[in-house]
Structures are given as C-alpha cells and as structure tokens.
C-alpha cells in the first residue's frame, strides 16, 4: 500500500532525483497588495513629481536676472494648475483620504504626548529630579521612534514609488529595514511568521517534504527554522541512502536546519508597480542535522554547516498573476560529522562544494512550480543530470 502511495505522488510531481527548495521570496507580493492597487496613487506620484520639477525650474528662473516677470508668472501658473489637480485627485480618492487621516491622527497624538513629556521634564528639572528626567527622556525617544516608523509607513502606503532602502546591503539601514523585508518576503516584520513555505516532492525512491516552519528578522539578517522529511521505499541499499541524503541536502541540509540570511544586493525599489524584472543576491550560513530514524536510513545522527551564495531573478506578467523565476545557489559544506560524508558516499571529511540551478513559475503568489535543471558539485556523488520537478505552497501565515 505504501508503495502505491509513492507511485501516485510520483505521477503527480514527476520524476525527481534531486529537487531544490526555492527560497520563500514572494516578489509578486510587492506588486499585488492594496497599497499599489489604486491608479489614482500612481497619478498622484506623477503629479507630485511634475510639481517638484516645476518648482525647481521656477527657482532657477528667479535666480537668473535676465528672465522677464511674464516667464516667471507663467511657470507659477503651471505650478498652481498642477497643485489644483493634485488636490482634486486627493479629494476624489477615499483610500488616500482615509489613510492620510489615520496617520495624521496617529502622528498628532504622538506629538501631543511628546509636548506633554517635555513640559513634565521642565517641572522635573526645577524639582531637581534626575530619575524622573531620565524616565521622560526615554519615553520621548521611544515616541520619536514610533513617529519615524509611522511616517515611513505612511509614505510607503500612499506613495507607491517611494524608494527607501539602498541597492547594496538593503537591510543595513535600520530605518528602512522593515520595508525591505516586507517587500521581499511578504511577511509583516512586527511578528514572527509560522509556516512561511511548504514544498512537496516525489521520486522513485520515496517522498520528500520540506517546510519553513518559523521565520523572523534578527537585525539586518533573516533567520529561519525548517524541517525536511524523506519517506523511502523498502530498499535499504547504500545507493538509496545516498539519494535520500542528497535530497535532504539539496532541500534544506538535513531533517532540521537553521538558516541565517544576509541580503547583499537587490533591484527591488520600494513599492514600485512598474518594475517587471527583479534581481536579489544574498549570502547564508546554515546549520543542519539529520536525526537517526527520523525519515531516513542513517545508522547514526549527523550534523553539517554550510556557507552559501544565492542569486535570484524573476520577471512578472503585466497583471502580476505569473512570476517566472530562476535561482542559482552554491554552498560549501564543512564542519560535519563523518557519518554525514559517508551517507553521501564521500571518502573524505574536509568539505565539498554543492550547488543547483532552479527555474519555475509562481501563480497568484500562492503556488510555485519549480524544476531543478542542474545540480553540480565538487564530488560526483552530489551531482545529478536528471531534471527534477516540485510544488511549493506559500500560505503566508
């Protein structure tokens, strides 16, 4: 009966010898959320940009003595016309007005609290109470941080083409760190995310399930905890053990793994809905472990550590319902147990290189079909010429 179930899964997912887990990068979320869905917002961005240009031109005209007053007046008229159109567009956009009112009220409340605390500080100063002054100062600093966060959030929500983080090391700047992680991974950064991605693959040797169970941010890094389970057939041959070990290696590194990701370079620019092509490069450090008897044929539990470089690129359709992607990864595995190398049929323990190239398509930002088109490495036992297929679910819980 168990073999029959494996055969059915094999028919659904295709012939898989090694299937690469695609990172849970939800680029299409950048284009499909509510804050960029309004055409009026794009119009406002365009009008604001035009108004800024006109004002710069006006300043230049006033700085040149040779310009006649009529020329300056004409430019001032252009500015007034654009400002009137901006006002009209805002008044006709309920989404814009409601969010603007919400953030205006929130920021006003913070300003009132800061004003009161500053007044209290003056009283504490006259009373010579240093402890109270320190308390008020700490509260003011916390409110200033909340004000800065709300201001950035407001601008990102109401201005789709707002550019926050830099191309290089996009999560380095603490001020815009949350914006980058939300745009790239489609996860709210004010809470820990559970079951961020789930992948199922099948092969003639059994079934492999990989899930990213918990994801969170730690400073400029992203940390994830996941698990990989392989259910094999009745064969206990050394070759079957190698294939299972290789499947776990490619899909996550082991039955359980911790992954620390460092974003390096990105072309994602704020919430712009016009960029159909994106690129993202990141490095990662991963620690993984295989537990004896936990969905494997290992004779002893193992662990391994790897250092990797990952390149992700994608192109989306106009309405963002299709997202075609490619992922290239190269990792160096080291600091591992002898049993880890033996399971992969590697006759040394001084490290090895393993990598893969995966292509696929994400549909409606929920389902991701992928094909592992190349698996390479410094050892013959971690290379494969077969094309693998898989399905990944992105519940975004």
PDB file of N, CA, C and O in Angstrom, residues 236-267:
ATOM      1  N   UNK A 236      16.902  -0.725   1.402  1.00  0.00           N
ATOM      2  CA  UNK A 236      17.854  -0.190   2.368  1.00  0.00           C
ATOM      3  C   UNK A 236      19.262  -0.193   1.800  1.00  0.00           C
ATOM      4  O   UNK A 236      20.240  -0.253   2.541  1.00  0.00           O
ATOM      5  N   UNK A 237      19.402  -0.118   0.474  1.00  0.00           N
ATOM      6  CA  UNK A 237      20.705  -0.158  -0.162  1.00  0.00           C
ATOM      7  C   UNK A 237      21.470   1.121   0.128  1.00  0.00           C
ATOM      8  O   UNK A 237      20.900   2.162   0.471  1.00  0.00           O
ATOM      9  N   UNK A 238      22.803   1.050  -0.026  1.00  0.00           N
ATOM     10  CA  UNK A 238      23.629   2.230   0.210  1.00  0.00           C
ATOM     11  C   UNK A 238      23.321   3.330  -0.794  1.00  0.00           C
ATOM     12  O   UNK A 238      23.401   4.524  -0.483  1.00  0.00           O
ATOM     13  N   UNK A 239      22.945   2.935  -2.031  1.00  0.00           N
ATOM     14  CA  UNK A 239      22.605   3.923  -3.039  1.00  0.00           C
ATOM     15  C   UNK A 239      21.331   4.674  -2.665  1.00  0.00           C
ATOM     16  O   UNK A 239      21.233   5.894  -2.832  1.00  0.00           O
ATOM     17  N   UNK A 240      20.344   3.944  -2.136  1.00  0.00           N
ATOM     18  CA  UNK A 240      19.116   4.601  -1.701  1.00  0.00           C
ATOM     19  C   UNK A 240      19.386   5.563  -0.548  1.00  0.00           C
ATOM     20  O   UNK A 240      18.820   6.651  -0.476  1.00  0.00           O
ATOM     21  N   UNK A 241      20.273   5.169   0.368  1.00  0.00           N
ATOM     22  CA  UNK A 241      20.658   6.050   1.468  1.00  0.00           C
ATOM     23  C   UNK A 241      21.327   7.306   0.944  1.00  0.00           C
ATOM     24  O   UNK A 241      21.075   8.413   1.423  1.00  0.00           O
ATOM     25  N   UNK A 242      22.177   7.165  -0.087  1.00  0.00           N
ATOM     26  CA  UNK A 242      22.853   8.326  -0.672  1.00  0.00           C
ATOM     27  C   UNK A 242      21.848   9.275  -1.316  1.00  0.00           C
ATOM     28  O   UNK A 242      21.922  10.491  -1.134  1.00  0.00           O
ATOM     29  N   UNK A 243      20.882   8.706  -2.077  1.00  0.00           N
ATOM     30  CA  UNK A 243      19.888   9.534  -2.749  1.00  0.00           C
ATOM     31  C   UNK A 243      19.044  10.289  -1.722  1.00  0.00           C
ATOM     32  O   UNK A 243      18.759  11.482  -1.885  1.00  0.00           O
ATOM     33  N   UNK A 244      18.639   9.606  -0.649  1.00  0.00           N
ATOM     34  CA  UNK A 244      17.870  10.269   0.402  1.00  0.00           C
ATOM     35  C   UNK A 244      18.678  11.394   1.044  1.00  0.00           C
ATOM     36  O   UNK A 244      18.165  12.495   1.270  1.00  0.00           O
ATOM     37  N   UNK A 245      19.945  11.101   1.368  1.00  0.00           N
ATOM     38  CA  UNK A 245      20.797  12.109   1.994  1.00  0.00           C
ATOM     39  C   UNK A 245      20.985  13.308   1.072  1.00  0.00           C
ATOM     40  O   UNK A 245      20.993  14.461   1.514  1.00  0.00           O
ATOM     41  N   UNK A 246      21.094  13.038  -0.237  1.00  0.00           N
ATOM     42  CA  UNK A 246      21.261  14.121  -1.197  1.00  0.00           C
ATOM     43  C   UNK A 246      19.986  14.948  -1.319  1.00  0.00           C
ATOM     44  O   UNK A 246      20.031  16.173  -1.449  1.00  0.00           O
ATOM     45  N   UNK A 247      18.836  14.293  -1.259  1.00  0.00           N
ATOM     46  CA  UNK A 247      17.571  15.028  -1.291  1.00  0.00           C
ATOM     47  C   UNK A 247      17.463  15.970  -0.097  1.00  0.00           C
ATOM     48  O   UNK A 247      17.066  17.131  -0.231  1.00  0.00           O
ATOM     49  N   UNK A 248      17.810  15.494   1.079  1.00  0.00           N
ATOM     50  CA  UNK A 248      17.752  16.344   2.270  1.00  0.00           C
ATOM     51  C   UNK A 248      18.787  17.464   2.180  1.00  0.00           C
ATOM     52  O   UNK A 248      18.530  18.599   2.582  1.00  0.00           O
ATOM     53  N   UNK A 249      19.950  17.150   1.624  1.00  0.00           N
ATOM     54  CA  UNK A 249      20.997  18.151   1.478  1.00  0.00           C
ATOM     55  C   UNK A 249      20.537  19.297   0.582  1.00  0.00           C
ATOM     56  O   UNK A 249      20.658  20.476   0.926  1.00  0.00           O
ATOM     57  N   UNK A 250      19.980  18.974  -0.580  1.00  0.00           N
ATOM     58  CA  UNK A 250      19.554  19.994  -1.541  1.00  0.00           C
ATOM     59  C   UNK A 250      18.348  20.767  -1.030  1.00  0.00           C
ATOM     60  O   UNK A 250      18.217  21.977  -1.227  1.00  0.00           O
ATOM     61  N   UNK A 251      17.440  20.103  -0.339  1.00  0.00           N
ATOM     62  CA  UNK A 251      16.201  20.747   0.079  1.00  0.00           C
ATOM     63  C   UNK A 251      16.323  21.571   1.349  1.00  0.00           C
ATOM     64  O   UNK A 251      15.476  22.427   1.604  1.00  0.00           O
ATOM     65  N   UNK A 252      17.322  21.340   2.131  1.00  0.00           N
ATOM     66  CA  UNK A 252      17.438  22.133   3.353  1.00  0.00           C
ATOM     67  C   UNK A 252      18.728  21.890   4.109  1.00  0.00           C
ATOM     68  O   UNK A 252      19.156  22.729   4.889  1.00  0.00           O
ATOM     69  N   UNK A 253      19.324  20.736   3.914  1.00  0.00           N
ATOM     70  CA  UNK A 253      20.571  20.427   4.586  1.00  0.00           C
ATOM     71  C   UNK A 253      20.451  19.276   5.556  1.00  0.00           C
ATOM     72  O   UNK A 253      21.440  18.629   5.891  1.00  0.00           O
ATOM     73  N   UNK A 254      19.213  18.991   6.015  1.00  0.00           N
ATOM     74  CA  UNK A 254      19.020  17.911   6.963  1.00  0.00           C
ATOM     75  C   UNK A 254      17.589  17.884   7.458  1.00  0.00           C
ATOM     76  O   UNK A 254      16.764  18.710   7.061  1.00  0.00           O
ATOM     77  N   UNK A 255      17.283  16.934   8.336  1.00  0.00           N
ATOM     78  CA  UNK A 255      15.930  16.841   8.897  1.00  0.00           C
ATOM     79  C   UNK A 255      15.498  18.151   9.542  1.00  0.00           C
ATOM     80  O   UNK A 255      14.345  18.565   9.429  1.00  0.00           O
ATOM     81  N   UNK A 256      16.440  18.801  10.222  1.00  0.00           N
ATOM     82  CA  UNK A 256      16.172  20.099  10.847  1.00  0.00           C
ATOM     83  C   UNK A 256      17.305  21.057  10.486  1.00  0.00           C
ATOM     84  O   UNK A 256      18.462  20.657  10.427  1.00  0.00           O
ATOM     85  N   UNK A 257      16.970  22.327  10.258  1.00  0.00           N
ATOM     86  CA  UNK A 257      18.022  23.279   9.898  1.00  0.00           C
ATOM     87  C   UNK A 257      17.678  24.692  10.378  1.00  0.00           C
ATOM     88  O   UNK A 257      16.519  25.069  10.491  1.00  0.00           O
ATOM     89  N   UNK A 258      18.730  25.435  10.674  1.00  0.00           N
ATOM     90  CA  UNK A 258      18.655  26.872  10.931  1.00  0.00           C
ATOM     91  C   UNK A 258      19.392  27.571   9.801  1.00  0.00           C
ATOM     92  O   UNK A 258      20.501  27.166   9.441  1.00  0.00           O
ATOM     93  N   UNK A 259      18.768  28.605   9.256  1.00  0.00           N
ATOM     94  CA  UNK A 259      19.371  29.328   8.142  1.00  0.00           C
ATOM     95  C   UNK A 259      19.415  30.812   8.475  1.00  0.00           C
ATOM     96  O   UNK A 259      18.402  31.408   8.850  1.00  0.00           O
ATOM     97  N   UNK A 260      20.599  31.400   8.359  1.00  0.00           N
ATOM     98  CA  UNK A 260      20.796  32.818   8.618  1.00  0.00           C
ATOM     99  C   UNK A 260      21.127  33.494   7.290  1.00  0.00           C
ATOM    100  O   UNK A 260      22.148  33.187   6.673  1.00  0.00           O
ATOM    101  N   UNK A 261      20.239  34.397   6.826  1.00  0.00           N
ATOM    102  CA  UNK A 261      20.374  35.023   5.514  1.00  0.00           C
ATOM    103  C   UNK A 261      20.826  36.468   5.642  1.00  0.00           C
ATOM    104  O   UNK A 261      20.269  37.228   6.439  1.00  0.00           O
ATOM    105  N   UNK A 262      21.819  36.847   4.828  1.00  0.00           N
ATOM    106  CA  UNK A 262      22.315  38.219   4.794  1.00  0.00           C
ATOM    107  C   UNK A 262      22.069  38.805   3.403  1.00  0.00           C
ATOM    108  O   UNK A 262      22.746  38.418   2.446  1.00  0.00           O
ATOM    109  N   UNK A 263      21.084  39.700   3.243  1.00  0.00           N
ATOM    110  CA  UNK A 263      20.828  40.321   1.931  1.00  0.00           C
ATOM    111  C   UNK A 263      22.031  41.137   1.463  1.00  0.00           C
ATOM    112  O   UNK A 263      22.602  41.907   2.237  1.00  0.00           O
ATOM    113  N   UNK A 264      22.429  40.969   0.202  1.00  0.00           N
ATOM    114  CA  UNK A 264      23.594  41.664  -0.334  1.00  0.00           C
ATOM    115  C   UNK A 264      23.232  42.740  -1.349  1.00  0.00           C
ATOM    116  O   UNK A 264      23.721  43.864  -1.278  1.00  0.00           O
ATOM    117  N   UNK A 265      22.377  42.385  -2.313  1.00  0.00           N
ATOM    118  CA  UNK A 265      22.076  43.297  -3.412  1.00  0.00           C
ATOM    119  C   UNK A 265      20.655  43.064  -3.891  1.00  0.00           C
ATOM    120  O   UNK A 265      20.216  41.913  -3.991  1.00  0.00           O
ATOM    121  N   UNK A 266      19.930  44.139  -4.188  1.00  0.00           N
ATOM    122  CA  UNK A 266      18.568  43.982  -4.683  1.00  0.00           C
ATOM    123  C   UNK A 266      18.235  45.106  -5.658  1.00  0.00           C
ATOM    124  O   UNK A 266      18.765  46.213  -5.554  1.00  0.00           O
ATOM    125  N   UNK A 267      17.378  44.795  -6.613  1.00  0.00           N
ATOM    126  CA  UNK A 267      16.876  45.816  -7.529  1.00  0.00           C
ATOM    127  C   UNK A 267      15.444  46.196  -7.183  1.00  0.00           C
ATOM    128  O   UNK A 267      14.838  46.999  -7.883  1.00  0.00           O
TER     129      UNK A 267
END
